[in-house]
Short mmCIF file of C-alpha atoms in Angstrom, two decimals:
data_model
loop_
_atom_site.label_atom_id
_atom_site.label_comp_id
_atom_site.label_asym_id
_atom_site.label_seq_id
_atom_site.Cartn_x
_atom_site.Cartn_y
_atom_site.Cartn_z
CA MET A 167 -33.80 -15.61 -45.85
CA TRP A 168 -33.85 -19.36 -45.14
CA SER A 169 -37.08 -20.97 -46.51
CA ARG A 170 -38.37 -24.47 -46.73
CA LYS A 171 -41.07 -25.44 -49.20
CA ILE A 172 -42.90 -28.83 -49.20
CA SER A 173 -44.98 -30.53 -51.84
CA SER A 174 -46.20 -34.07 -52.48
CA PRO A 175 -45.60 -35.46 -49.01
CA LYS A 176 -45.29 -39.25 -48.70
CA ILE A 177 -44.59 -41.33 -45.52
CA CYS A 178 -43.21 -44.81 -46.02
CA GLY A 179 -42.86 -47.69 -43.57
CA PHE A 180 -39.12 -47.16 -43.26
CA LEU A 181 -39.76 -43.48 -42.41
CA ALA A 182 -41.98 -44.55 -39.60
CA LEU A 183 -39.26 -46.89 -38.28
CA CYS A 184 -36.63 -44.14 -38.52
CA LEU A 185 -38.85 -41.62 -36.80
CA SER A 186 -39.65 -44.05 -33.97
CA MET A 187 -35.91 -44.87 -33.58
CA MET A 188 -34.92 -41.21 -33.34
CA ALA A 189 -37.66 -40.68 -30.73
CA ALA A 190 -36.80 -43.74 -28.69
CA VAL A 191 -32.96 -43.58 -28.73
CA PRO A 192 -31.31 -40.73 -26.96
CA LEU A 193 -29.24 -38.85 -29.40
CA PRO A 194 -25.49 -39.01 -28.35
CA ALA A 195 -23.75 -35.90 -27.13
CA VAL A 196 -21.58 -34.64 -29.97
CA ALA A 197 -18.59 -33.84 -27.86
CA GLN A 198 -18.81 -37.20 -26.09
CA ASP A 199 -19.20 -39.31 -29.15
CA ARG A 200 -16.98 -37.55 -31.68
CA SER A 201 -14.00 -39.81 -30.95
CA THR A 202 -16.07 -42.92 -31.04
CA VAL A 203 -17.80 -42.58 -34.40
CA ASP A 204 -15.38 -43.30 -37.27
CA LEU A 205 -16.84 -41.80 -40.46
CA PRO A 206 -15.00 -42.74 -43.68
CA ILE A 207 -12.58 -39.93 -44.57
CA LEU A 208 -13.75 -38.44 -47.86
CA PHE A 209 -11.79 -35.14 -47.76
CA ASP A 210 -8.12 -34.73 -47.01
CA THR A 211 -8.01 -32.06 -44.30
CA ARG A 212 -4.71 -30.76 -45.75
CA GLU A 213 -6.36 -30.14 -49.13
CA ARG A 214 -7.31 -26.60 -50.16
CA ILE A 215 -10.40 -26.05 -52.31
CA ALA A 216 -10.79 -22.40 -53.37
CA ARG A 217 -14.15 -20.74 -52.86
CA PRO A 218 -15.49 -19.57 -56.24
CA ASP A 219 -16.88 -16.14 -56.69
CA LEU A 220 -20.56 -16.50 -55.94
CA SER A 221 -21.48 -12.83 -56.04
CA GLY A 222 -23.66 -13.34 -59.09
CA ILE A 223 -25.93 -15.85 -57.39
CA VAL A 224 -29.39 -14.33 -56.95
CA ARG A 225 -30.82 -17.43 -55.16
CA LEU A 226 -29.69 -20.90 -54.43
CA ARG A 227 -32.64 -23.42 -54.41
CA PHE A 228 -31.86 -26.99 -53.25
CA LEU A 229 -34.33 -29.66 -54.36
CA THR A 230 -34.92 -32.72 -52.24
CA THR A 231 -37.77 -35.26 -51.45
CA VAL A 232 -39.66 -36.30 -48.40
CA ASP A 233 -39.23 -40.03 -48.56
CA PHE A 234 -35.55 -40.75 -47.81
CA PRO A 235 -35.33 -40.88 -44.01
CA PRO A 236 -33.33 -39.99 -42.10
CA PHE A 237 -31.91 -37.75 -44.86
CA ASN A 238 -35.16 -35.95 -45.80
CA PHE A 239 -38.61 -36.56 -44.40
CA ILE A 240 -41.67 -34.71 -42.97
CA ASP A 241 -41.17 -34.63 -39.14
CA GLN A 242 -43.87 -35.08 -36.56
CA THR A 243 -44.71 -31.37 -36.68
CA GLY A 244 -45.27 -31.44 -40.46
CA LYS A 245 -42.03 -29.71 -41.37
CA LEU A 246 -39.31 -30.80 -43.86
CA ALA A 247 -36.40 -32.12 -41.80
CA GLY A 248 -33.41 -34.46 -42.00
CA PHE A 249 -29.71 -34.78 -42.51
CA HIS A 250 -29.90 -33.14 -45.96
CA VAL A 251 -31.86 -30.19 -44.66
CA ASP A 252 -29.39 -29.50 -41.89
CA LEU A 253 -26.42 -29.99 -44.36
CA VAL A 254 -27.91 -27.54 -46.76
CA ARG A 255 -28.30 -24.99 -43.97
CA GLU A 256 -24.57 -25.45 -43.00
CA ILE A 257 -23.43 -25.25 -46.67
CA CYS A 258 -25.26 -22.04 -47.06
CA ARG A 259 -23.85 -20.60 -43.98
CA GLU A 260 -20.32 -21.62 -45.00
CA LEU A 261 -20.79 -19.99 -48.48
CA GLN A 262 -22.29 -16.91 -46.86
CA LEU A 263 -25.45 -17.38 -48.84
CA THR A 264 -27.94 -17.97 -46.07
CA ASP A 265 -30.22 -15.15 -47.09
CA LYS A 266 -30.35 -16.46 -50.65
CA CYS A 267 -30.92 -20.13 -49.90
CA GLN A 268 -34.11 -22.18 -50.14
CA ILE A 269 -34.89 -25.91 -49.94
CA GLN A 270 -38.00 -27.32 -51.38
CA ALA A 271 -39.29 -30.88 -51.78
CA VAL A 272 -40.74 -32.55 -54.93
CA THR A 273 -41.32 -36.20 -55.76
CA PHE A 274 -38.18 -38.16 -56.74
CA PRO A 275 -39.20 -38.56 -60.43
CA GLU A 276 -39.58 -34.79 -60.74
CA LEU A 277 -36.12 -33.96 -59.49
CA GLU A 278 -34.13 -34.19 -62.72
CA THR A 279 -36.69 -32.23 -64.81
CA ALA A 280 -37.01 -29.57 -62.12
CA LEU A 281 -33.27 -29.02 -62.10
CA SER A 282 -32.90 -29.13 -66.01
CA ASP A 283 -35.81 -26.65 -66.31
CA GLY A 284 -34.28 -24.13 -63.86
CA ASN A 285 -36.69 -24.69 -61.03
CA GLY A 286 -33.78 -25.25 -58.73
CA GLU A 287 -30.00 -24.95 -58.70
CA ALA A 288 -29.04 -28.14 -56.95
CA ILE A 289 -30.33 -31.53 -55.90
CA VAL A 290 -29.55 -33.10 -52.56
CA ALA A 291 -31.64 -36.30 -52.36
CA GLY A 292 -29.57 -39.40 -52.71
CA VAL A 293 -29.51 -39.51 -56.52
CA ALA A 294 -27.18 -42.23 -57.54
CA VAL A 295 -24.32 -41.03 -59.72
CA THR A 296 -24.23 -42.77 -63.12
CA ALA A 297 -22.20 -42.42 -66.29
CA ASP A 298 -25.29 -41.20 -68.11
CA LEU A 299 -26.08 -38.47 -65.52
CA ARG A 300 -22.48 -37.31 -65.57
CA LYS A 301 -22.89 -36.50 -69.30
CA ARG A 302 -25.61 -34.03 -68.42
CA PHE A 303 -25.03 -32.89 -64.90
CA ALA A 304 -22.10 -32.09 -62.52
CA PHE A 305 -21.69 -33.47 -59.06
CA SER A 306 -19.97 -32.48 -55.83
CA ARG A 307 -17.67 -34.93 -54.18
CA PRO A 308 -19.42 -37.47 -52.03
CA PHE A 309 -20.14 -36.34 -48.52
CA MET A 310 -21.23 -39.82 -47.23
CA ARG A 311 -20.96 -43.39 -48.30
CA LEU A 312 -23.57 -45.89 -47.07
CA PRO A 313 -21.94 -49.15 -46.20
CA ALA A 314 -23.09 -52.77 -46.40
CA ARG A 315 -23.26 -54.74 -43.14
CA PHE A 316 -23.99 -58.11 -41.90
CA ALA A 317 -26.50 -58.75 -39.04
CA VAL A 318 -26.73 -61.88 -36.97
CA ALA A 319 -29.06 -63.25 -34.29
CA LYS A 320 -27.79 -62.64 -30.74
CA ALA A 321 -28.89 -66.20 -29.76
CA ARG A 322 -26.77 -67.67 -32.56
CA LEU A 323 -23.67 -65.55 -32.69
CA PRO A 324 -20.89 -66.79 -34.98
CA SER A 325 -17.77 -68.31 -33.33
CA GLY A 326 -15.54 -65.43 -34.50
CA GLU A 327 -15.65 -61.70 -34.82
CA THR A 328 -14.96 -61.40 -38.54
CA ALA A 329 -16.81 -62.42 -41.67
CA ALA A 330 -14.53 -65.52 -41.87
CA ALA A 331 -16.66 -67.02 -39.09
CA LEU A 332 -19.51 -67.09 -41.63
CA ASP A 333 -17.64 -69.32 -44.13
CA GLY A 334 -20.04 -72.16 -45.22
CA LYS A 335 -22.85 -70.57 -43.29
CA ALA A 336 -26.27 -69.52 -44.86
CA VAL A 337 -26.35 -65.82 -45.40
CA GLY A 338 -29.56 -64.17 -46.51
CA VAL A 339 -29.69 -61.39 -49.06
CA VAL A 340 -32.33 -59.71 -51.24
CA ALA A 341 -32.50 -61.34 -54.63
CA ALA A 342 -31.12 -59.45 -57.70
CA SER A 343 -29.86 -56.68 -55.47
CA ALA A 344 -26.54 -54.94 -55.50
CA HIS A 345 -25.91 -56.49 -52.09
CA GLU A 346 -26.44 -59.98 -53.49
CA ALA A 347 -23.75 -59.33 -56.17
CA MET A 348 -21.41 -57.74 -53.56
CA LEU A 349 -21.92 -60.65 -51.15
CA LYS A 350 -20.99 -63.20 -53.78
CA ALA A 351 -18.00 -61.25 -54.93
CA PHE A 352 -16.64 -60.34 -51.48
CA PHE A 353 -17.53 -63.48 -49.62
CA PRO A 354 -17.57 -66.51 -51.99
CA ARG A 355 -17.22 -68.92 -49.16
CA VAL A 356 -20.61 -68.11 -47.66
CA THR A 357 -23.76 -69.81 -48.96
CA ALA A 358 -25.86 -66.97 -50.31
CA GLN A 359 -29.57 -67.51 -49.89
CA ALA A 360 -31.78 -65.06 -51.81
CA PHE A 361 -35.07 -63.67 -50.63
CA PRO A 362 -37.69 -61.82 -52.65
CA ASP A 363 -37.72 -58.68 -50.37
CA ARG A 364 -36.28 -57.09 -47.24
CA ALA A 365 -39.30 -58.24 -45.07
CA ALA A 366 -38.81 -61.81 -45.97
CA LEU A 367 -35.01 -61.50 -45.42
CA LEU A 368 -35.37 -60.09 -41.84
CA ALA A 369 -38.07 -62.62 -40.91
CA ALA A 370 -35.69 -65.43 -41.95
CA LEU A 371 -32.97 -64.05 -39.66
CA LYS A 372 -35.44 -63.78 -36.78
CA ASP A 373 -36.76 -67.29 -37.34
CA GLY A 374 -33.32 -68.84 -37.55
CA LYS A 375 -33.62 -69.91 -41.20
CA VAL A 376 -30.23 -68.24 -42.02
CA ASP A 377 -27.14 -67.62 -39.96
CA ALA A 378 -26.80 -64.03 -41.05
CA VAL A 379 -28.12 -61.45 -43.48
CA PHE A 380 -26.20 -58.99 -45.64
CA GLY A 381 -27.66 -55.65 -46.84
CA ASP A 382 -27.88 -51.93 -46.54
CA GLY A 383 -26.06 -50.90 -43.41
CA MET A 384 -28.44 -47.99 -42.61
CA GLN A 385 -31.57 -50.01 -42.81
CA LEU A 386 -29.97 -52.92 -40.82
CA ALA A 387 -28.68 -50.38 -38.20
CA PHE A 388 -32.20 -48.98 -37.58
CA TRP A 389 -33.91 -52.31 -37.71
CA THR A 390 -31.60 -54.08 -35.26
CA SER A 391 -31.99 -51.23 -32.83
CA GLY A 392 -35.74 -50.72 -33.27
CA SER A 393 -38.86 -52.33 -31.88
CA GLU A 394 -39.53 -54.34 -35.14
CA SER A 395 -36.51 -56.70 -34.43
CA ALA A 396 -37.59 -57.10 -30.76
CA GLY A 397 -33.91 -57.15 -29.83
CA CYS A 398 -33.19 -60.34 -31.64
CA CYS A 399 -30.20 -59.28 -33.67
CA ARG A 400 -27.21 -57.00 -34.05
CA LEU A 401 -24.71 -55.77 -36.61
CA PHE A 402 -21.76 -57.97 -37.27
CA ASP A 403 -18.34 -57.14 -38.66
CA GLY A 404 -17.88 -54.45 -41.40
CA PRO A 405 -18.58 -51.89 -42.54
CA TYR A 406 -18.06 -52.83 -46.21
CA LEU A 407 -17.73 -50.03 -48.84
CA SER A 408 -17.55 -50.61 -52.57
CA GLU A 409 -17.93 -47.98 -55.33
CA THR A 410 -18.39 -50.86 -57.88
CA PHE A 411 -21.44 -52.22 -56.07
CA LEU A 412 -22.79 -49.44 -53.95
CA GLY A 413 -21.95 -46.40 -56.05
CA GLU A 414 -19.89 -43.22 -55.41
CA GLY A 415 -21.93 -42.20 -52.38
CA LEU A 416 -24.21 -39.20 -51.57
CA THR A 417 -23.43 -36.09 -53.51
CA ILE A 418 -25.02 -32.76 -54.55
CA MET A 419 -26.01 -32.63 -58.26
CA VAL A 420 -26.08 -29.37 -60.31
CA ARG A 421 -26.52 -28.51 -64.01
CA LYS A 422 -23.56 -29.17 -66.23
CA GLN A 423 -23.07 -25.46 -66.90
CA ASP A 424 -22.96 -24.83 -63.12
CA GLU A 425 -19.71 -26.73 -62.45
CA ALA A 426 -18.45 -23.70 -60.51
CA LEU A 427 -21.30 -24.26 -58.08
CA ALA A 428 -20.31 -27.92 -57.70
CA GLY A 429 -16.82 -26.57 -56.76
CA ALA A 430 -18.41 -24.24 -54.20
CA MET A 431 -20.20 -27.27 -52.66
CA ASP A 432 -16.86 -29.06 -52.42
CA HIS A 433 -15.36 -26.03 -50.75
CA ALA A 434 -18.10 -25.94 -48.14
CA LEU A 435 -18.09 -29.72 -47.53
CA LEU A 436 -14.34 -29.73 -46.99
CA ALA A 437 -14.77 -26.96 -44.46
CA LEU A 438 -17.65 -28.71 -42.70
CA SER A 439 -15.55 -32.03 -42.61
CA ARG A 440 -12.49 -30.14 -41.28
CA SER A 441 -14.47 -28.47 -38.59
CA GLY A 442 -16.33 -31.55 -37.42
CA ARG A 443 -19.69 -29.90 -38.29
CA LEU A 444 -20.41 -32.72 -40.86
CA GLN A 445 -19.90 -35.29 -38.09
CA GLU A 446 -22.15 -33.30 -35.78
CA ILE A 447 -24.98 -33.49 -38.35
CA TYR A 448 -24.40 -37.18 -38.77
CA LEU A 449 -24.77 -37.67 -35.01
CA ARG A 450 -28.16 -35.88 -35.02
CA TYR A 451 -29.72 -38.43 -37.32
CA PHE A 452 -27.71 -41.57 -36.86
CA PRO A 453 -27.84 -42.59 -33.19
CA ILE A 454 -26.64 -45.97 -34.28
CA ASN A 455 -23.11 -46.07 -35.69
CA LEU A 456 -23.29 -47.39 -39.27
CA TYR A 457 -19.50 -47.79 -39.40
CA GLY A 458 -18.89 -49.46 -36.10
CA GLY A 459 -19.97 -52.34 -33.99
#
């Protein structure tokens, strides 16, 4: 019995952008694009992760939110949808628990309490893994890492094809962000120029006030390919991944006493990675390659 419960819906500006992008850009055919999309390898396909005994599970409730597109959102028909929703469905199928699985949405601040109070068994909502959370919760291995990327104006392309072409150039970044710290650490030869928010950052790139911008690869990918950018810009070089600055990646969070359940998630994620089904889900929601040109 697969069920989806929704509460506290909230649509943000980036959600509207993602939805318009998914409607406007034809989704690539999986068989055609599988060889052209290079996802970071997070599981060794030669590895074996045993499937724990899950016979005692009465129900498996996944908690998520509705404001982290394209991972989880309310679609144009009013239903809970997204990468995480499809991933949960495949995990439940792999673990042979489809009839016991549910996914329900709460607000982001409610997630931790809901899990701790037993109102769900797992969280799949982009919760950042921290040392403090690891003391109280268990996590699956990451199933996706979101990269940092550069974007440049098409009318002012750098002279080279790598980040070295930006040496001495003005590169915009959101002030006091992880991406600002990463830019300064990875690329000390660029001239970092901080902006108060993402809107100001992207406006500066469009207006020619900076030579490039550096930020979240997912947001830049959707923006450069969407109507908001008016075709001004494109991704440049990268992707850049860093656990130090960007965290461990997207994981599934469970209660500390349910570490066997985290192991079951790892077993399922490995199987999905090995079979290509994880990549197929990616292709449904990311028509733009976050990890390529």
